[in-house]
mmCIF file of C-alpha atoms in Angstrom:
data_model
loop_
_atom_site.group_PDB
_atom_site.id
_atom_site.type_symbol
_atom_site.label_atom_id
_atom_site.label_comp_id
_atom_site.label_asym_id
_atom_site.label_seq_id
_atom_site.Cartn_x
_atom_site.Cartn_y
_atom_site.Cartn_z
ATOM 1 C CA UNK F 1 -172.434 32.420 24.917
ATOM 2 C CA UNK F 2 -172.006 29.848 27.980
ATOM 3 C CA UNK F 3 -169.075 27.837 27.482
ATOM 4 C CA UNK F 4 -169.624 24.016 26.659
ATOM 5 C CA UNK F 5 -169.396 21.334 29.539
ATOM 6 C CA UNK F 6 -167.227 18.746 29.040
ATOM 7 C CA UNK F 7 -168.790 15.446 27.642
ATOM 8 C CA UNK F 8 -166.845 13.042 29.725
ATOM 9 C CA UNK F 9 -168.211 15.414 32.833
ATOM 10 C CA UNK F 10 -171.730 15.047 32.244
ATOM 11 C CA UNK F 11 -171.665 11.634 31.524
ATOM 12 C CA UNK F 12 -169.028 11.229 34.651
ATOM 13 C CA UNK F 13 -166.975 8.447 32.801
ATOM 14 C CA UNK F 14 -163.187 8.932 32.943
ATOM 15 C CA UNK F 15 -161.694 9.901 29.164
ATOM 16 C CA UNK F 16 -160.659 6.350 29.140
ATOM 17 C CA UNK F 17 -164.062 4.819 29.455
ATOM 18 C CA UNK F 18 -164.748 1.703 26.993
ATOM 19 C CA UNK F 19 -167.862 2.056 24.712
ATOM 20 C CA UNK F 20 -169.783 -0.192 26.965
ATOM 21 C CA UNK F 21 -169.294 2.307 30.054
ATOM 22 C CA UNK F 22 -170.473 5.140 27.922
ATOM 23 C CA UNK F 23 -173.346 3.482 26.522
ATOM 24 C CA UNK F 24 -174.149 2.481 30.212
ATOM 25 C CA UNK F 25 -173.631 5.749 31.871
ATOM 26 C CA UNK F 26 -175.875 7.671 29.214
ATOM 27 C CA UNK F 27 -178.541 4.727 30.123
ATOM 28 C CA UNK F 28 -178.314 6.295 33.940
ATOM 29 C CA UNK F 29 -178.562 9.266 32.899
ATOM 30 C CA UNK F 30 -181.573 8.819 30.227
ATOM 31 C CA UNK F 31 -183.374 7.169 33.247
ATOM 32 C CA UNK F 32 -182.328 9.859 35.435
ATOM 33 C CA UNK F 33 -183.596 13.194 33.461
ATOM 34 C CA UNK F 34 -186.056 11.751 31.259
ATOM 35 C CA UNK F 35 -188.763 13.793 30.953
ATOM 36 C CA UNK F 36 -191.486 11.881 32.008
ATOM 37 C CA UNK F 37 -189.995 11.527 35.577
ATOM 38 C CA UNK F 38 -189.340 15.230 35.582
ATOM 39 C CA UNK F 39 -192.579 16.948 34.435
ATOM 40 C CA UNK F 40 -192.019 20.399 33.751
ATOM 41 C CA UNK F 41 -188.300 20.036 35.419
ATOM 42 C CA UNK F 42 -186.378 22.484 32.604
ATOM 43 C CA UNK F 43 -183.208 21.758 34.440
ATOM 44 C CA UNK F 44 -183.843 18.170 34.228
ATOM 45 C CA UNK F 45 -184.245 18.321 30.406
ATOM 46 C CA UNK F 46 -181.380 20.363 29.810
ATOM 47 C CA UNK F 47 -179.337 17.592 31.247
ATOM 48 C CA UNK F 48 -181.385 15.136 29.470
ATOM 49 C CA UNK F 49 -180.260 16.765 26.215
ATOM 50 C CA UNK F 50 -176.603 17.240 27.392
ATOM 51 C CA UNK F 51 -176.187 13.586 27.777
ATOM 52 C CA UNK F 52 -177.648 12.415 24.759
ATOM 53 C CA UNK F 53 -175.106 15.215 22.626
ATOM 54 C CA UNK F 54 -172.498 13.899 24.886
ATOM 55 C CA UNK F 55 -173.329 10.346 23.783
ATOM 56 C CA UNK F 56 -173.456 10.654 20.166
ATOM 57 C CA UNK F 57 -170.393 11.890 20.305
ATOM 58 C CA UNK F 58 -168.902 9.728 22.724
ATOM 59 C CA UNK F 59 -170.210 6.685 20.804
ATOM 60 C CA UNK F 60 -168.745 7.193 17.878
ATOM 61 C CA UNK F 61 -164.748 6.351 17.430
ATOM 62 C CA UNK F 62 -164.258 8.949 14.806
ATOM 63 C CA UNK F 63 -166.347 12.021 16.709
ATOM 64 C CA UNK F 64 -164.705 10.645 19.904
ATOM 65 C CA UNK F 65 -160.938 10.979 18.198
ATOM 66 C CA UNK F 66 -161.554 14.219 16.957
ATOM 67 C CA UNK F 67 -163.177 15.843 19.975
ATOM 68 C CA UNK F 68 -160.215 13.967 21.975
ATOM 69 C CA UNK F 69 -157.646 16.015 20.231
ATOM 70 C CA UNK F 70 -159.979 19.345 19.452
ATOM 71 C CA UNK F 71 -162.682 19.637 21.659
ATOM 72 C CA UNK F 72 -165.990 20.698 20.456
ATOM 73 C CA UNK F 73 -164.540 22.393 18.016
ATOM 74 C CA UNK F 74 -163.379 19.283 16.423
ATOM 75 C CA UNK F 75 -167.409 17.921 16.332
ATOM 76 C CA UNK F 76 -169.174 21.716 15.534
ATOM 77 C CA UNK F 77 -170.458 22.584 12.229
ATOM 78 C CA UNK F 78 -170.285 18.868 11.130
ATOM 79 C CA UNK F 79 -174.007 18.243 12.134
ATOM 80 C CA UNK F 80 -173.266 17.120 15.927
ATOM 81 C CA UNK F 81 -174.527 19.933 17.443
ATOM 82 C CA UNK F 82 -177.468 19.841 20.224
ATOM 83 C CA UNK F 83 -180.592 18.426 19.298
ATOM 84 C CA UNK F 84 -183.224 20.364 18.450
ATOM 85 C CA UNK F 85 -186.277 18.259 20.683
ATOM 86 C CA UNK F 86 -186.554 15.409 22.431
ATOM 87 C CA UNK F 87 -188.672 13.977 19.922
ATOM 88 C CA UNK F 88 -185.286 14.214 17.683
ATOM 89 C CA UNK F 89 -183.541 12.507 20.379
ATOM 90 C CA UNK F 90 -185.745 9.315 20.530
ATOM 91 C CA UNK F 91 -185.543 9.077 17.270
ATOM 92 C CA UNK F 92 -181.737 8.941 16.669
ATOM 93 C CA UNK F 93 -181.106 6.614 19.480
ATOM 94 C CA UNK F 94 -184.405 4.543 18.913
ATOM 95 C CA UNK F 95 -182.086 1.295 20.355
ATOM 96 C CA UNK F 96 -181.373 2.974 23.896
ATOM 97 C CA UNK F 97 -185.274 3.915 23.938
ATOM 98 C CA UNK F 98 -186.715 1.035 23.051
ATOM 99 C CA UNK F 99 -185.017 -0.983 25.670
ATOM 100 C CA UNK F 100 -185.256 1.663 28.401
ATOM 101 C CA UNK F 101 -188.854 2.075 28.228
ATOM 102 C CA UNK F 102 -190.579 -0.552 25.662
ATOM 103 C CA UNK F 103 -191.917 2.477 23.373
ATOM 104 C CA UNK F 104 -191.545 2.747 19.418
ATOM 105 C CA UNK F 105 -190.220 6.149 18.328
ATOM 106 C CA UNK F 106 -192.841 6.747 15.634
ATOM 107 C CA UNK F 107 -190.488 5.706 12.559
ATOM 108 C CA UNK F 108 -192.294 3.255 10.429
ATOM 109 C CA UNK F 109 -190.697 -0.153 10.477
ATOM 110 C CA UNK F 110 -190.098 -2.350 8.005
ATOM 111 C CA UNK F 111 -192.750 -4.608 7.362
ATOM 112 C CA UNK F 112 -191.522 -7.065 5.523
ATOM 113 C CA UNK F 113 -190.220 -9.783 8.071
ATOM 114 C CA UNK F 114 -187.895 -13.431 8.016
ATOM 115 C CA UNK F 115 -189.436 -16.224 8.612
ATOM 116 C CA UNK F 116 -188.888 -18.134 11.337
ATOM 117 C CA UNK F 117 -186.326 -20.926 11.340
ATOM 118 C CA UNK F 118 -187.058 -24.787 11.738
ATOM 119 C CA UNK F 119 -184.850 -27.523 13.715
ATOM 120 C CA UNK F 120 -185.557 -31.263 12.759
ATOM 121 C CA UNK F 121 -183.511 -34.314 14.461
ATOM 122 C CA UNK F 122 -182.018 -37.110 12.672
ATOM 123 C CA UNK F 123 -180.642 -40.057 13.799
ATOM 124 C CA UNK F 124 -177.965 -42.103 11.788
ATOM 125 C CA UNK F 125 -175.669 -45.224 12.303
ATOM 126 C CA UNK F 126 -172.356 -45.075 12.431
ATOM 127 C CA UNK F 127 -171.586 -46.377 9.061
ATOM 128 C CA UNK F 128 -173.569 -43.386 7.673
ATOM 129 C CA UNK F 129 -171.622 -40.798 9.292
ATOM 130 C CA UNK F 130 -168.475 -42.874 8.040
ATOM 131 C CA UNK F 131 -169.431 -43.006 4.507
ATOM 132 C CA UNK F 132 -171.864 -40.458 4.053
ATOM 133 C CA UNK F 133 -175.159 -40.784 2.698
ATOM 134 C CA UNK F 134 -178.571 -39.066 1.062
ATOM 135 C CA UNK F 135 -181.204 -38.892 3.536
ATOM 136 C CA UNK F 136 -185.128 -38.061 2.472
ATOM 137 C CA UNK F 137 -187.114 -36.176 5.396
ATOM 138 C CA UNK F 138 -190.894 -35.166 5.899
ATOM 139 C CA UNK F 139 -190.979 -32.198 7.608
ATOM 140 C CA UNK F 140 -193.965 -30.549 8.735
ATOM 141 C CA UNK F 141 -193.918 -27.118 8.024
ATOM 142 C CA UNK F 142 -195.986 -23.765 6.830
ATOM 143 C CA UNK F 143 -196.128 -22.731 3.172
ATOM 144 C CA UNK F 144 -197.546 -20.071 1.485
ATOM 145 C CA UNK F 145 -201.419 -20.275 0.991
ATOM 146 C CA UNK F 146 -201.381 -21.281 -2.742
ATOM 147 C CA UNK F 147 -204.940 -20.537 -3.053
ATOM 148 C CA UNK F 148 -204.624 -16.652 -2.182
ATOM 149 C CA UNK F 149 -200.497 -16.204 -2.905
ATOM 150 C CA UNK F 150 -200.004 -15.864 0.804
ATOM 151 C CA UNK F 151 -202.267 -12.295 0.618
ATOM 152 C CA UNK F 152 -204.336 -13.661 3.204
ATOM 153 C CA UNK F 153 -207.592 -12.201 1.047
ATOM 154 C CA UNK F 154 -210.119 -14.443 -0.659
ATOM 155 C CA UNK F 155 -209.334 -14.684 -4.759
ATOM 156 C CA UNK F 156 -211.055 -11.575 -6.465
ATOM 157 C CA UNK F 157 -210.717 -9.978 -3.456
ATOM 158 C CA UNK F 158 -207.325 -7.822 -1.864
ATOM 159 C CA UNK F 159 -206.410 -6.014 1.615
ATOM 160 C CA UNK F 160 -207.977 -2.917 2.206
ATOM 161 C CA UNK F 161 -206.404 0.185 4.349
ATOM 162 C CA UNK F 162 -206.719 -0.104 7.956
ATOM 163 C CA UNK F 163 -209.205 2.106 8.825
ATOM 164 C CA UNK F 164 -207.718 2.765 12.142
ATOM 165 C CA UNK F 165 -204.501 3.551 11.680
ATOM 166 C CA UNK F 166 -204.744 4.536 7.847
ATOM 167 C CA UNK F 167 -202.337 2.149 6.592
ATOM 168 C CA UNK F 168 -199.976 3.436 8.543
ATOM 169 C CA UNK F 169 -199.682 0.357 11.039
ATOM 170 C CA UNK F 170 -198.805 2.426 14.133
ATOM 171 C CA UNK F 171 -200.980 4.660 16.325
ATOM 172 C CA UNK F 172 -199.480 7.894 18.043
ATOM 173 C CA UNK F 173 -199.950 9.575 20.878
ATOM 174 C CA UNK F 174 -198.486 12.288 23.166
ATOM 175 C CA UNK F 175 -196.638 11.554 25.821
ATOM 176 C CA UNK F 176 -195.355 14.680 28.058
ATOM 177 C CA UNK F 177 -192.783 16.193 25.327
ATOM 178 C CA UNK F 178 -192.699 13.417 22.967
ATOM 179 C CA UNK F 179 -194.871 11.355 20.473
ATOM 180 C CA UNK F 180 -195.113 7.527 21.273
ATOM 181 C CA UNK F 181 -195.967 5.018 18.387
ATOM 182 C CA UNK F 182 -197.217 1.941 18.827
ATOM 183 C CA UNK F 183 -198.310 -1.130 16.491
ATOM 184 C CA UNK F 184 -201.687 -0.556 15.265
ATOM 185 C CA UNK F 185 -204.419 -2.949 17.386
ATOM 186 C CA UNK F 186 -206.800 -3.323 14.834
ATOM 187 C CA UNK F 187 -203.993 -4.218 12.044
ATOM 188 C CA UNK F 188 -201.397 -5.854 14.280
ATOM 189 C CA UNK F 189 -198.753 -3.323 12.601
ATOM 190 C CA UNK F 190 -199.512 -4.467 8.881
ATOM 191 C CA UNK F 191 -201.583 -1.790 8.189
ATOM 192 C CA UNK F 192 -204.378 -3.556 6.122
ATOM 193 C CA UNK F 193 -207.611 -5.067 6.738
ATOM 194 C CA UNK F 194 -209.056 -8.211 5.513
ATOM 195 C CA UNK F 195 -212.415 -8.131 4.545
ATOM 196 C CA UNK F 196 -213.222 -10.988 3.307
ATOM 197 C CA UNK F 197 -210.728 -13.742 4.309
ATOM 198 C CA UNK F 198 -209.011 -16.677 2.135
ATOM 199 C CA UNK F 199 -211.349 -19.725 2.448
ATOM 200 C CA UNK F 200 -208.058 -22.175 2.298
ATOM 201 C CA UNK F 201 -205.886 -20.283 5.027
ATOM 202 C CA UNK F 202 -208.891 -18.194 6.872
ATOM 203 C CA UNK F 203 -206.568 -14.910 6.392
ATOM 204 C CA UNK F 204 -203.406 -16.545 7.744
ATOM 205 C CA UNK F 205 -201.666 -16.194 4.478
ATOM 206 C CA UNK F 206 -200.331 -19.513 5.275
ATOM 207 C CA UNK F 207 -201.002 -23.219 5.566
ATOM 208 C CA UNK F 208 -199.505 -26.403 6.991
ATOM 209 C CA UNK F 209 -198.526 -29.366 4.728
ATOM 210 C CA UNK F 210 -195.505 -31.913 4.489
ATOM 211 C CA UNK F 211 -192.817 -31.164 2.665
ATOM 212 C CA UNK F 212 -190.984 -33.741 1.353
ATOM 213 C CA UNK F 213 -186.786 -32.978 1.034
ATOM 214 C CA UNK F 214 -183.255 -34.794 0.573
ATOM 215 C CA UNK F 215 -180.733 -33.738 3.177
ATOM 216 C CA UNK F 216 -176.850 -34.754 2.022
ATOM 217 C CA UNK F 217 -174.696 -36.101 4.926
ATOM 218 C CA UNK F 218 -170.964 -35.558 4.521
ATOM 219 C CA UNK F 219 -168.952 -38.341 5.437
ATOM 220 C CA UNK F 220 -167.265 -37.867 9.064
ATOM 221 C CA UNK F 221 -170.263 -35.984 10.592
ATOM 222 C CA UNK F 222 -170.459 -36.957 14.737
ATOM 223 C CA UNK F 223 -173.637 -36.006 16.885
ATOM 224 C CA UNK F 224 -174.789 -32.312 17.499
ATOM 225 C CA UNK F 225 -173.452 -31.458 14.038
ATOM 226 C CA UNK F 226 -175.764 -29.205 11.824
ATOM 227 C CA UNK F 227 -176.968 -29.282 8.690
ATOM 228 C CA UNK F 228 -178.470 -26.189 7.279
ATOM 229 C CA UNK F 229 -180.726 -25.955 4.205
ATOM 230 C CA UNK F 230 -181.642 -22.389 2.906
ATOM 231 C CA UNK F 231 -184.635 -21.179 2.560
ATOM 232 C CA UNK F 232 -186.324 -24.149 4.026
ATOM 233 C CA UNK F 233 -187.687 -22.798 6.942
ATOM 234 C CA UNK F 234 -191.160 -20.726 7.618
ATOM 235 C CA UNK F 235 -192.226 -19.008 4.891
ATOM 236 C CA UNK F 236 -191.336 -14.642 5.529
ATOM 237 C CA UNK F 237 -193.950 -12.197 6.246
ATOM 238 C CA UNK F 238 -194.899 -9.014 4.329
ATOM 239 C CA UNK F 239 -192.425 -10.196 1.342
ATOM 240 C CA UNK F 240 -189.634 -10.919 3.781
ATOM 241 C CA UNK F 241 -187.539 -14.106 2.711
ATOM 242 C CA UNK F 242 -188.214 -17.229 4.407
ATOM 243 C CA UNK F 243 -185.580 -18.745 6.953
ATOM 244 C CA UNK F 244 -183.651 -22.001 7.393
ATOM 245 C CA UNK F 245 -184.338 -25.487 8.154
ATOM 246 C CA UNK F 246 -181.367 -26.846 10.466
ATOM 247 C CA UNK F 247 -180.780 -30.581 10.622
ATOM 248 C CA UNK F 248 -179.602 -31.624 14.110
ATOM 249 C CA UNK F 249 -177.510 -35.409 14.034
ATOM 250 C CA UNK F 250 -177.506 -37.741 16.369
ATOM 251 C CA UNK F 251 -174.761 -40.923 15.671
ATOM 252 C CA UNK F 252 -176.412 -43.840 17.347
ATOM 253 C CA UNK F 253 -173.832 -46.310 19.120
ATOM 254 C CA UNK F 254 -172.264 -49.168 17.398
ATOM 255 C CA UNK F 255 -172.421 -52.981 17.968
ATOM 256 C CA UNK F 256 -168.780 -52.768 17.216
ATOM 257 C CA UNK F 257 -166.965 -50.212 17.301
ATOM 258 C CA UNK F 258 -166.353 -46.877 19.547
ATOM 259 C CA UNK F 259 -165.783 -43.828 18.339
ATOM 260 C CA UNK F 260 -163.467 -41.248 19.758
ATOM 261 C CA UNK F 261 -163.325 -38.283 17.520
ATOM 262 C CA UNK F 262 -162.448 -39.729 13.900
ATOM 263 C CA UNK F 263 -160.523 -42.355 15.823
ATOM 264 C CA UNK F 264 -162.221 -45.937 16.104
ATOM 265 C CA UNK F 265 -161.685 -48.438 19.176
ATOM 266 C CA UNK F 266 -162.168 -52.092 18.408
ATOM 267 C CA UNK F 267 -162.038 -55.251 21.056
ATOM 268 C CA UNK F 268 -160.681 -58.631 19.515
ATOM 269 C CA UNK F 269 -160.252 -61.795 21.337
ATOM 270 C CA UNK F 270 -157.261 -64.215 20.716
ATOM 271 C CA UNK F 271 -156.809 -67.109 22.194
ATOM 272 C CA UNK F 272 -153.692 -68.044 24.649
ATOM 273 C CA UNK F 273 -151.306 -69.776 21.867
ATOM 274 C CA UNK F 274 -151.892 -66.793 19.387
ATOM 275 C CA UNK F 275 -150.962 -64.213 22.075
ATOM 276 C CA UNK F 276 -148.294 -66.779 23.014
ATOM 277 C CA UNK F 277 -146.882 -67.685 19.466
ATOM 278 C CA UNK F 278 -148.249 -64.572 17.724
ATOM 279 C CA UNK F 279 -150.365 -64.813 14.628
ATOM 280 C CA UNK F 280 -151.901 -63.199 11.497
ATOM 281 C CA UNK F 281 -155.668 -62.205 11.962
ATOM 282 C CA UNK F 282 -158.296 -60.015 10.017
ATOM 283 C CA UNK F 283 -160.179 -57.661 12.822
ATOM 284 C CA UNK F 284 -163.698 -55.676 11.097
ATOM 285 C CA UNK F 285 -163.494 -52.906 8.853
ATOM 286 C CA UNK F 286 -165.572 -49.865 8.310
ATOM 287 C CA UNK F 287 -165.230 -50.867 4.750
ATOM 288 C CA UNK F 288 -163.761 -54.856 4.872
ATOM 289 C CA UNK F 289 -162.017 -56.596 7.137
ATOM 290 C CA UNK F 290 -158.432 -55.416 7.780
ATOM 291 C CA UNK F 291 -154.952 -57.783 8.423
ATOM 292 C CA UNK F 292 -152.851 -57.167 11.728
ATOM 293 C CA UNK F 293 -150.260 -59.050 13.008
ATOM 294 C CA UNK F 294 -149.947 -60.537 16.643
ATOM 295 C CA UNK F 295 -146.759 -60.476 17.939
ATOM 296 C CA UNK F 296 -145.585 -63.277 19.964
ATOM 297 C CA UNK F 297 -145.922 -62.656 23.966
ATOM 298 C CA UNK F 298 -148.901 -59.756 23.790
ATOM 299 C CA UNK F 299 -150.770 -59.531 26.471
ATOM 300 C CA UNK F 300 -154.266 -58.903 27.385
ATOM 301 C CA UNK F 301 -154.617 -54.678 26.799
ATOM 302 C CA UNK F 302 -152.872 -54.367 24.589
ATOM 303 C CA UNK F 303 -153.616 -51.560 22.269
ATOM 304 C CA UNK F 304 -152.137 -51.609 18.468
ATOM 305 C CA UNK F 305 -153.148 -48.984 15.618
ATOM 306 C CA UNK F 306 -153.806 -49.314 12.084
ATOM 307 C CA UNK F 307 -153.318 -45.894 10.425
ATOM 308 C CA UNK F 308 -156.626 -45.090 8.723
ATOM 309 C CA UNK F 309 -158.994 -47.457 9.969
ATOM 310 C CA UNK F 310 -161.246 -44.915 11.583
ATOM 311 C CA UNK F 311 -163.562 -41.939 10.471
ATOM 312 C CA UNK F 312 -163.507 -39.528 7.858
ATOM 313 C CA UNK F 313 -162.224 -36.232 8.982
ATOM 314 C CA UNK F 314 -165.383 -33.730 7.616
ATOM 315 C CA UNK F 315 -164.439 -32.228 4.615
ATOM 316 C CA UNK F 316 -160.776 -33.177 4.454
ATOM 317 C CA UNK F 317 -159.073 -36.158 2.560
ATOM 318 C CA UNK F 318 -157.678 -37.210 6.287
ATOM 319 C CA UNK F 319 -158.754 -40.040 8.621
ATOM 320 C CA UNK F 320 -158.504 -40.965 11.761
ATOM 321 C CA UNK F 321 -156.933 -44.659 12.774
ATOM 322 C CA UNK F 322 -158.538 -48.444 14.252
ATOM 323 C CA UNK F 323 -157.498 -49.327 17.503
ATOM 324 C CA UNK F 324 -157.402 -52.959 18.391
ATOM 325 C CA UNK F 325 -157.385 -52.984 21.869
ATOM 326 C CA UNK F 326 -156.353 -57.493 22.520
ATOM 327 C CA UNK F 327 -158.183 -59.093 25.011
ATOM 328 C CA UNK F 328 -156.151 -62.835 25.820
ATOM 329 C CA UNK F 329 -159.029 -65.515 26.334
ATOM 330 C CA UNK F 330 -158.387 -67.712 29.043
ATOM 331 C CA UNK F 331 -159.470 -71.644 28.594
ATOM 332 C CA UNK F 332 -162.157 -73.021 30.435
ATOM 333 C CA UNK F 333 -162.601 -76.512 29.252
ATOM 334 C CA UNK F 334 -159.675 -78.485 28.615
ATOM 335 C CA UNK F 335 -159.246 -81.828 27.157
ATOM 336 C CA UNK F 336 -156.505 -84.178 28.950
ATOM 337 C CA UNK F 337 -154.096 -84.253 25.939
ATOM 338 C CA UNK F 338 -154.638 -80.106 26.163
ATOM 339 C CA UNK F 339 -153.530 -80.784 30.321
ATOM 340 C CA UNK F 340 -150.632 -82.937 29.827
ATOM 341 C CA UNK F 341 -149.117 -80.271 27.424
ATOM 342 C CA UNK F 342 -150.287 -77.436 29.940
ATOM 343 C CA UNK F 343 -148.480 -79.229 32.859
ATOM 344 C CA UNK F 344 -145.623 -80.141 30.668
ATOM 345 C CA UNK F 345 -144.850 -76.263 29.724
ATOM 346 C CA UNK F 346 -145.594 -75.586 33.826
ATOM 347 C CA UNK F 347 -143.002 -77.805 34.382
ATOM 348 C CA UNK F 348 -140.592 -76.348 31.643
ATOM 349 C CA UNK F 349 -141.051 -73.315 33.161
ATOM 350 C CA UNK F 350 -140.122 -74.400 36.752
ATOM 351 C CA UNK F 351 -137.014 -75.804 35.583
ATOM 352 C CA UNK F 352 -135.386 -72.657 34.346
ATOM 353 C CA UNK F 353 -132.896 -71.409 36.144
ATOM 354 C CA UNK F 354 -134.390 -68.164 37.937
ATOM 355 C CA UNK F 355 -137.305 -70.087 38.947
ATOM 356 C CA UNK F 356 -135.114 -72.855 40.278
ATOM 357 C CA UNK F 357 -134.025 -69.913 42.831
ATOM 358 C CA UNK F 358 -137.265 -68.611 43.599
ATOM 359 C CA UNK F 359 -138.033 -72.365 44.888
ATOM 360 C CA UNK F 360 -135.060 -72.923 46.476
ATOM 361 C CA UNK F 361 -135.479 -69.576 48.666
ATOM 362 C CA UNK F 362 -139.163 -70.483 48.882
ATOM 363 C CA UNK F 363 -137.892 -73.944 50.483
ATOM 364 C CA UNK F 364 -135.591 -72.410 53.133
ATOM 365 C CA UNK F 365 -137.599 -70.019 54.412
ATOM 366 C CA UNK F 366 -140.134 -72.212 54.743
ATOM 367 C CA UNK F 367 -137.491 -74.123 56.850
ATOM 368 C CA UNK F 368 -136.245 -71.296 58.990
ATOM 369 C CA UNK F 369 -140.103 -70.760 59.783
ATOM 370 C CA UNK F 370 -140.285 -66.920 57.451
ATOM 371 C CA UNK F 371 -142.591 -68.909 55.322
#
């Protein structure tokens, strides 16, 4: 009996190849010796079936650990042997085929198909991501054709046997050593045949209406969030359950406020005295209007927080905080009595003591000529 080549060999990956470099090398190789390249090559499909024993060993973490530490005698007489025809090879690694040369292997598939999902968009103020909210939609969507159950056959009537592909909803043919299915053209894959179609849905098995549903916003949502709602997507196929119905948001801006995150940024205007003398004001609310205190001497950009005042952190009892960013308003009409005082204060301010000695330096340099 010829001794056993190594698998690493014929797939010529190192023994410390990852899974992907296996999978990839037995891809080159697949390519390389298939069959239908090498017509009545028997070396070439020796090597062919080498590399696809090699790989379903190789693939595996448990085979791979044992034939690590045993060698073939650690994968033997467990049901890894060779395989017995190529046909037997297509079939087991059906994923590797299918990609490498668009063919079914000739195992039924399951019929029964998802349906498809659905995106809709909503737009919502601000205040409605902040406190949350029940929102109805109309969304246009298929259903299953009432009048025939989604059978696709007029009532009285039912789906009779393809007569092509006898129900069976793939057609073979040979293909050098190897069967190739593929879905039935007559059938489409279902393997029945409508004789006499639903009158509602003309054999679609499904219709288009507007369905009417009530989509719950959590409070603290921000744009690109999604909403998803079960079930509420295309109707399945073949008995296959029906998919999802995702509800993209969109926060529209704010009059005013910003939003950063679940913080809030606010700007309030005060006048010159109240930055000057400080005050008590209320600034908006998400809720009602909210009490800071102006300290005496702020200045314009000024930025103070007030713990909470922002947005609801999604699903969380947290939230973020207001920021009142001050911006000091500068007069522009003045009445005399509001001059005198202004001119009296300049002149208070001259007379204190540094800015006595700013003028006096101001005044001799001037007189030396440095002015």
């Amino acid at each position: 009996m010829a001794m056993k080549r190594d698998y690493y060999e014929i797939l010529e990956v190192e023994r410390t190849a990852s899974g992907d470099d296996i999978k990839r090398a037995y891809r080159q190789m697949a390519l390389k010796y298939h069959p239908d390249r090498n017509p009545g090559n028997a070396e070439a499909e020796q090597k062919f079936k080498e590399a696809a024993e090699a790989y379903d060993v190789l693939r595996d973490p448990e085979k791979r650990m044992r034939y690590d530490k045993f060698g073939h005698e650690g994968v033997n007489g467990n049901g890894f042997g060779p395989f017995a025809s190529n046909e037997d090879i297509f079939s087991h690694f059906s994923d590797i085929f299918g990609d490498l040369f668009g063919f079914s292997t000739g195992r039924s598939r399951t019929r029964a198909q998802a349906g498809a999902n659905l995106r809709y968009n909503l737009t919502i103020t601000l205040r409605q991501a902040a406190k949350g909210d029940e929102v109805a939609l109309k969304i246009p969507k298929k259903v299953t054709c009432p009048e025939c159950d989604g059978s696709g056959a007029a009532p009285g009537t039912s789906a009779e046997t393809c007569p092509q592909c006898g129900g069976a909803g793939q057609v073979r043919f040979s293909q050098g050593f190897f069967q190739i299915a593929q879905p039935c053209p007559a059938c489409h894959g279902s393997g029945q045949y409508i004789k006499t179609p639903c009158p509602r849905c003309k054999g679609a098995t499904t219709i288009q209406e507007t369905r009417e549903l009530s989509v719950r916003i959590p409070p603290g949502v921000d744009s690109g969030n999604r909403l998803r709602l079960r079930g509420e997507g295309e109707p399945g196929v073949f008995g296959g359950p029906p998919g999802d119905l995702y509800v993209v948001l969109h926060v529209e801006d704010d009059p005013v406020f910003q939003r950063d995150g679940p913080h809030l940024l606010l700007t309030q205007e005060i006048s010159m005295v109240q930055a000057a003398l400080g005050d008590s004001i209320e600034v908006p609310g998400l809720d009602e209007p909210m009490r800071m205190e102006i300290p005496k001497g702020t200045q314009s950009g000024e930025i103070f927080r007030l713990s909470g005042g922002g947005m609801p952190v999604v699903n969380t009892n947290r939230k973020g905080d207001l920021l009142v960013e001050i911006r000091v308003l500068t007069p522009t009409s003045l009445s005399s009595k509001q001059e005198e005082l202004l001119r009296a204060f300049a002149e208070a301010e001259s007379d204190k003591p540094m800015n006595k000695a700013k003028n006096m330096f101001k005044k001799v340099g001037k007189a030396m000529g440095l002015d």
